[in-house]
Coordinates of C-alpha atoms in Angstrom, one line a residue:
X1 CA 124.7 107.5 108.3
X2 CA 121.7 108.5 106.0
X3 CA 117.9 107.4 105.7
X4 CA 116.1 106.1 102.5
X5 CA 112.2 106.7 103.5
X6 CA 110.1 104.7 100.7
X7 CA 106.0 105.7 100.6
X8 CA 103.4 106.6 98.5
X9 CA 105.0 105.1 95.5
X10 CA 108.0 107.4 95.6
X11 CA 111.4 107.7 97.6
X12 CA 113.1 110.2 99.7
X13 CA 116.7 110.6 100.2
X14 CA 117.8 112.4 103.5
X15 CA 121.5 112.9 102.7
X16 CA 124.3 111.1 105.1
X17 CA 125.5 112.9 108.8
X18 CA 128.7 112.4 110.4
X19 CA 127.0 110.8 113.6
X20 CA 123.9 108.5 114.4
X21 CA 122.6 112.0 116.7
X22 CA 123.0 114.1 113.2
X23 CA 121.1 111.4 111.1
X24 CA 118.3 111.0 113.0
X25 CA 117.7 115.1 113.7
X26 CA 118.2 115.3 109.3
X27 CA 115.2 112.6 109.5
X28 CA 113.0 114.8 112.0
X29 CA 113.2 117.5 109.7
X30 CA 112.7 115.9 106.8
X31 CA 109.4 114.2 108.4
X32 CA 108.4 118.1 109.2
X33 CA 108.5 119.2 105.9
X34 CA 106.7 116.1 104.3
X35 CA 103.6 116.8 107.3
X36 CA 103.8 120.2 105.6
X37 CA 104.0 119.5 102.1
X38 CA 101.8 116.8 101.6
X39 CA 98.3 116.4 103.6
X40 CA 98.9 112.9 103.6
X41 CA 102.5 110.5 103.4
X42 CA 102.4 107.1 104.2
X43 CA 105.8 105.5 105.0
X44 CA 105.9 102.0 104.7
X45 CA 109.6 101.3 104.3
X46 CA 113.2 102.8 105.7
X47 CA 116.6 101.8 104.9
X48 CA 119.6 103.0 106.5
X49 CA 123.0 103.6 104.9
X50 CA 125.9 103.1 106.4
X51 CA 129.1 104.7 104.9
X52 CA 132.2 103.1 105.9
X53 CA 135.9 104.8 105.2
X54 CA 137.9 102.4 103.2
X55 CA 140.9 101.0 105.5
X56 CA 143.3 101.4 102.8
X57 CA 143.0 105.0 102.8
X58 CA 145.8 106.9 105.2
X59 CA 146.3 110.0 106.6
X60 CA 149.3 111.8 107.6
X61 CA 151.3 109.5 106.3
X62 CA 154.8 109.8 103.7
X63 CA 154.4 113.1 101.3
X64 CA 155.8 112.0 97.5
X65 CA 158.8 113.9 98.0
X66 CA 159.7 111.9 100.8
X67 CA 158.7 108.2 99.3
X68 CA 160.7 109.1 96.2
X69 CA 163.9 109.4 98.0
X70 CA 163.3 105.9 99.1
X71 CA 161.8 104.5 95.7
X72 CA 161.2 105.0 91.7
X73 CA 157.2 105.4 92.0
X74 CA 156.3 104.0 88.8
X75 CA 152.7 104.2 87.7
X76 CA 151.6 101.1 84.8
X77 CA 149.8 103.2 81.8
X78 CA 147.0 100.4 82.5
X79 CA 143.5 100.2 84.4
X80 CA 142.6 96.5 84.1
X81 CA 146.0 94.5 84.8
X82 CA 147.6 97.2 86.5
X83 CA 148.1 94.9 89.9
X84 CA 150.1 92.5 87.8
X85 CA 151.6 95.2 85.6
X86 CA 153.3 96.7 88.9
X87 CA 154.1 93.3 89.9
X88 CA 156.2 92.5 86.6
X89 CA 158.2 95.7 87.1
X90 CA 158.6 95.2 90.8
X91 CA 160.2 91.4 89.9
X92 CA 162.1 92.8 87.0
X93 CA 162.8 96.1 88.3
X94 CA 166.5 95.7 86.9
X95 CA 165.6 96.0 83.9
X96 CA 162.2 98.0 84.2
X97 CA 163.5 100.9 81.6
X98 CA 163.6 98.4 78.9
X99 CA 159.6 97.3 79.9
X100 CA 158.8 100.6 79.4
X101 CA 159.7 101.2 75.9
X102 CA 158.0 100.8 72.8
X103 CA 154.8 102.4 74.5
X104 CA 155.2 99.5 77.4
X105 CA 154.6 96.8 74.5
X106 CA 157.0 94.4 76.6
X107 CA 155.6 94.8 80.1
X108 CA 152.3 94.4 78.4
X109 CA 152.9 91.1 77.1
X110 CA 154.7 90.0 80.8
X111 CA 151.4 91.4 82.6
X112 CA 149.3 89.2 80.7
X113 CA 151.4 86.3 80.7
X114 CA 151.3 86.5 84.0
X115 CA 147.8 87.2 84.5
X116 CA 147.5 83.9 82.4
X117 CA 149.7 81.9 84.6
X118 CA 148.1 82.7 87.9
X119 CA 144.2 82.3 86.6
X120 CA 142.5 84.9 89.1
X121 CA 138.7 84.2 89.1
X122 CA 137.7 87.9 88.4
X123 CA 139.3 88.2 84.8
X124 CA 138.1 92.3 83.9
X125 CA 139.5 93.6 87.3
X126 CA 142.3 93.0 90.0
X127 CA 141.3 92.5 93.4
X128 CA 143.3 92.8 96.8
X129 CA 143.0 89.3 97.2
X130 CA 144.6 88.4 94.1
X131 CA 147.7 89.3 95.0
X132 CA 147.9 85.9 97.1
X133 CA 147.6 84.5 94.0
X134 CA 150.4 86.2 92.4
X135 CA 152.8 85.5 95.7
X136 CA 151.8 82.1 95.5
X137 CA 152.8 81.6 92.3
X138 CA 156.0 83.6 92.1
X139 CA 157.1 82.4 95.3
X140 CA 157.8 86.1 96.5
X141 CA 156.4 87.7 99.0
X142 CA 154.5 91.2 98.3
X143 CA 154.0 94.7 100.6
X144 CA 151.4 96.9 99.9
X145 CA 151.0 100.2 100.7
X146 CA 148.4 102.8 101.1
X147 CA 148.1 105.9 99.6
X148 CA 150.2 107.5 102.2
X149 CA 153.2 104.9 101.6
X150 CA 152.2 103.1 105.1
X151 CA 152.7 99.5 104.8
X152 CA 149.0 98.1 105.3
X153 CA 149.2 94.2 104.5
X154 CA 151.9 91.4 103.6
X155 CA 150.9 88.7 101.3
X156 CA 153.6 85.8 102.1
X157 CA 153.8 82.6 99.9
X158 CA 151.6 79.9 100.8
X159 CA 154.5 77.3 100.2
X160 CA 157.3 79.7 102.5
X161 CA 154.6 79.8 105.6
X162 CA 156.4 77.6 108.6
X163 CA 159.7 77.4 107.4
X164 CA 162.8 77.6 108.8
X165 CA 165.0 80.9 108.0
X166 CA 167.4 79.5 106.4
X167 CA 165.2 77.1 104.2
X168 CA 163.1 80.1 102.9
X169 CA 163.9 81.9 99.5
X170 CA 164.4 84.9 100.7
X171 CA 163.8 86.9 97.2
X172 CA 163.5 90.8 97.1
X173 CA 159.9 91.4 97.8
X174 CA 157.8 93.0 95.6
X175 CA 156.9 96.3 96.7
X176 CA 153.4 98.1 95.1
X177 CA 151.1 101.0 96.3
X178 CA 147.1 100.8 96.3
X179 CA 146.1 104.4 95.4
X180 CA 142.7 105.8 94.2
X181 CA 142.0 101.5 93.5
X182 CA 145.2 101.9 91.0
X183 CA 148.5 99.5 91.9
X184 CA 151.5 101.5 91.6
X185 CA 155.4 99.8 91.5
X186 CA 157.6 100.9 93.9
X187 CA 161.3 100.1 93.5
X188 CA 163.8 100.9 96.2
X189 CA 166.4 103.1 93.9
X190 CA 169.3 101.0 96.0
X191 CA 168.2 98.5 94.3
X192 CA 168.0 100.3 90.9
X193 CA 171.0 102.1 91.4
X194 CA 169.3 105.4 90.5
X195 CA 169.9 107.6 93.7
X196 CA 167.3 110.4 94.0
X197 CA 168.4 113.8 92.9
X198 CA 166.2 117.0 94.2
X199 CA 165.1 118.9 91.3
X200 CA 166.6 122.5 91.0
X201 CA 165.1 125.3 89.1
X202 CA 167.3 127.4 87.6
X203 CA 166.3 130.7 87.4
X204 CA 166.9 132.7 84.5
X205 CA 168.8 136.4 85.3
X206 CA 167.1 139.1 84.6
X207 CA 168.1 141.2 81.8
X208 CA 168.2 144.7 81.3
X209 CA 165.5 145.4 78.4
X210 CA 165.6 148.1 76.4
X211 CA 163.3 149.7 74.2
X212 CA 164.5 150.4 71.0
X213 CA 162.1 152.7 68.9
X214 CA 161.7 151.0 65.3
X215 CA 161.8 154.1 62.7
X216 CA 160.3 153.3 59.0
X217 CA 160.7 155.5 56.3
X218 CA 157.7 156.2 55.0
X219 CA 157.3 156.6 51.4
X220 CA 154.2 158.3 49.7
X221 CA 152.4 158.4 45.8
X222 CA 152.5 161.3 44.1
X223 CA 149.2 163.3 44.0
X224 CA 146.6 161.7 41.7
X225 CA 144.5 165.0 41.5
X226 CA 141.7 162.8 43.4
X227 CA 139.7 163.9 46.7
X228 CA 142.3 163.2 49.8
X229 CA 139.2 162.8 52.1
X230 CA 135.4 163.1 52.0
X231 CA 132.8 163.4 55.0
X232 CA 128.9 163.6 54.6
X233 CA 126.5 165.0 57.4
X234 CA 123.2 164.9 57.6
X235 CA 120.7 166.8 60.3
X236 CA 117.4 165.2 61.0
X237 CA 114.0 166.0 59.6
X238 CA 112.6 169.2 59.6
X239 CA 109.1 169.8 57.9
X240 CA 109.9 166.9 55.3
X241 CA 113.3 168.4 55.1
X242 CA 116.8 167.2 55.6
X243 CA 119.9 169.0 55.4
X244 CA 122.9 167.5 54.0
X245 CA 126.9 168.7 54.3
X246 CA 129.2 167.2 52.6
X247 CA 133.0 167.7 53.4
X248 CA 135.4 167.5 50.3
X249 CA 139.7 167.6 51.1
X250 CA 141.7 168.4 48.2
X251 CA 145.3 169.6 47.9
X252 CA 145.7 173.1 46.5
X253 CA 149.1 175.2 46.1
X254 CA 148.5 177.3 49.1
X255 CA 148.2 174.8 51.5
X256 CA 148.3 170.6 52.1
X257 CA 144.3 170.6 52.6
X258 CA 141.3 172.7 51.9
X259 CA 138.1 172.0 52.8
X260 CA 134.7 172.7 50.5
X261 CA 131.5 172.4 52.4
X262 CA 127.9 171.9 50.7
X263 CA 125.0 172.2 52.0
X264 CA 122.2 170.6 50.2
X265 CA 118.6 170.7 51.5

């Protein structure tokens, strides 16, 4: 429950409670700190907001693990005709690999066909209610379920209502899943013939590494009579002077390096 208070040419929002109790003490305060910001606020309108849980939405229901023993969850790579995309593969789920080749070019062309066929009157988006459309027309009867796999509404054939058992059709129904407002195919894998298999991880043994030092040769020029290495130092200011060492490395025949030093005010 939440408050919309409108005054003064401008509008507060006092964010949603759980309760009616919680809403109305998040309206008392907010009236407290408006009497203590503002010398004067007028209100002259309120609006309420109610926030209702959508009924599709279930909890503590199947886990994935557990509906995919029981079917192949497949998910259409569509937003706008998903509903009759997961219909097509729920009808044709014998041959639902071959639908979704080619980038799901075939299933596609079905869903649209279809889409075409059963004229719903909201053309950009599916809604629930279509689906009585799409039983209607196919003859088949369709399950949905939640997010949690529970089975949450039956859409039966207009044209099978009130008849006898043993006049009805009796086709496979087709079985989809309303999650996050996307329509997901479910096919039993009995009917597939693709029985679930748990996923192992194989785990790679661990091998005994050893570190093997790499030794390079290393192969130097001959002596070019050149300066091996130079440094220069320099002290700070002293009087307008600055002393400056420079360190010179050259080879000699006595030893591999000997050092010069300069100093140079």
């Amino acid at each position: 429950y939440g408050f919309e208070l409108f005054g003064n040419g401008t509008k507060r929002h006092v964010p949603p409670q759980k309760t009616k109790a919680e809403a109305v003490k998040a309206v008392q305060r907010e009236l407290r700190n408006l009497t203590l910001n503002y010398l004067e606020w007028q209100i002259n309108e309120v609006a309420i907001r109610v926030i209702k849980p959508d009924a599709c939405v279930g909890k503590g229901g199947r886990s994935f693990i557990q509906a995919s023993k029981a079917w192949v969850i497949v998910s259409p790579n569509t937003n706008a005709n998903c509903a009759f995309s997961a219909c097509v593969l729920s009808i044709n789920r014998d041959t639902y690999r071959w639908l979704l080749e080619k980038g799901e070019r075939r299933l596609i062309e079905r869903s649209a066909d279809l889409k075409r066929y059963v004229n719903p009157s909201n053309k950009k988006r599916t809604h629930v209610d279509d689906l009585q459309d799409i039983a209607d027309y196919k003859k088949t009867e369709i399950v949905l379920y939640n997010n949690v796999f529970h089975k949450i509404r039956m859409f039966e054939p207009s044209g099978e209502i009130g008849k006898k058992d043993s006049r009805k059709l009796n086709r496979r129904p087709i079985e989809i899943q309303l999650k996050e407002n996307h329509f997901v195919a479910l096919l039993r894998r009995a009917e597939v013939n693709e029985p679930w298999e748990a996923e192992v991880v194989v785990e790679e043994p661990e091998s005994e590494s050893k570190v093997i030092q790499v030794k390079r040769k290393r192969f130097f020029r001959p002596y070019d009579g050149k300066f091996v290495a130079w440094d220069l130092e320099c002290t700070g200011r002293d009087l307008g002077r600055r002393g400056c060492a420079p360190d010179l490395t050259y080879p000699d025949r006595l030893k591999v390096g000997s050092h010069v030093y300069l100093c140079i005010s």
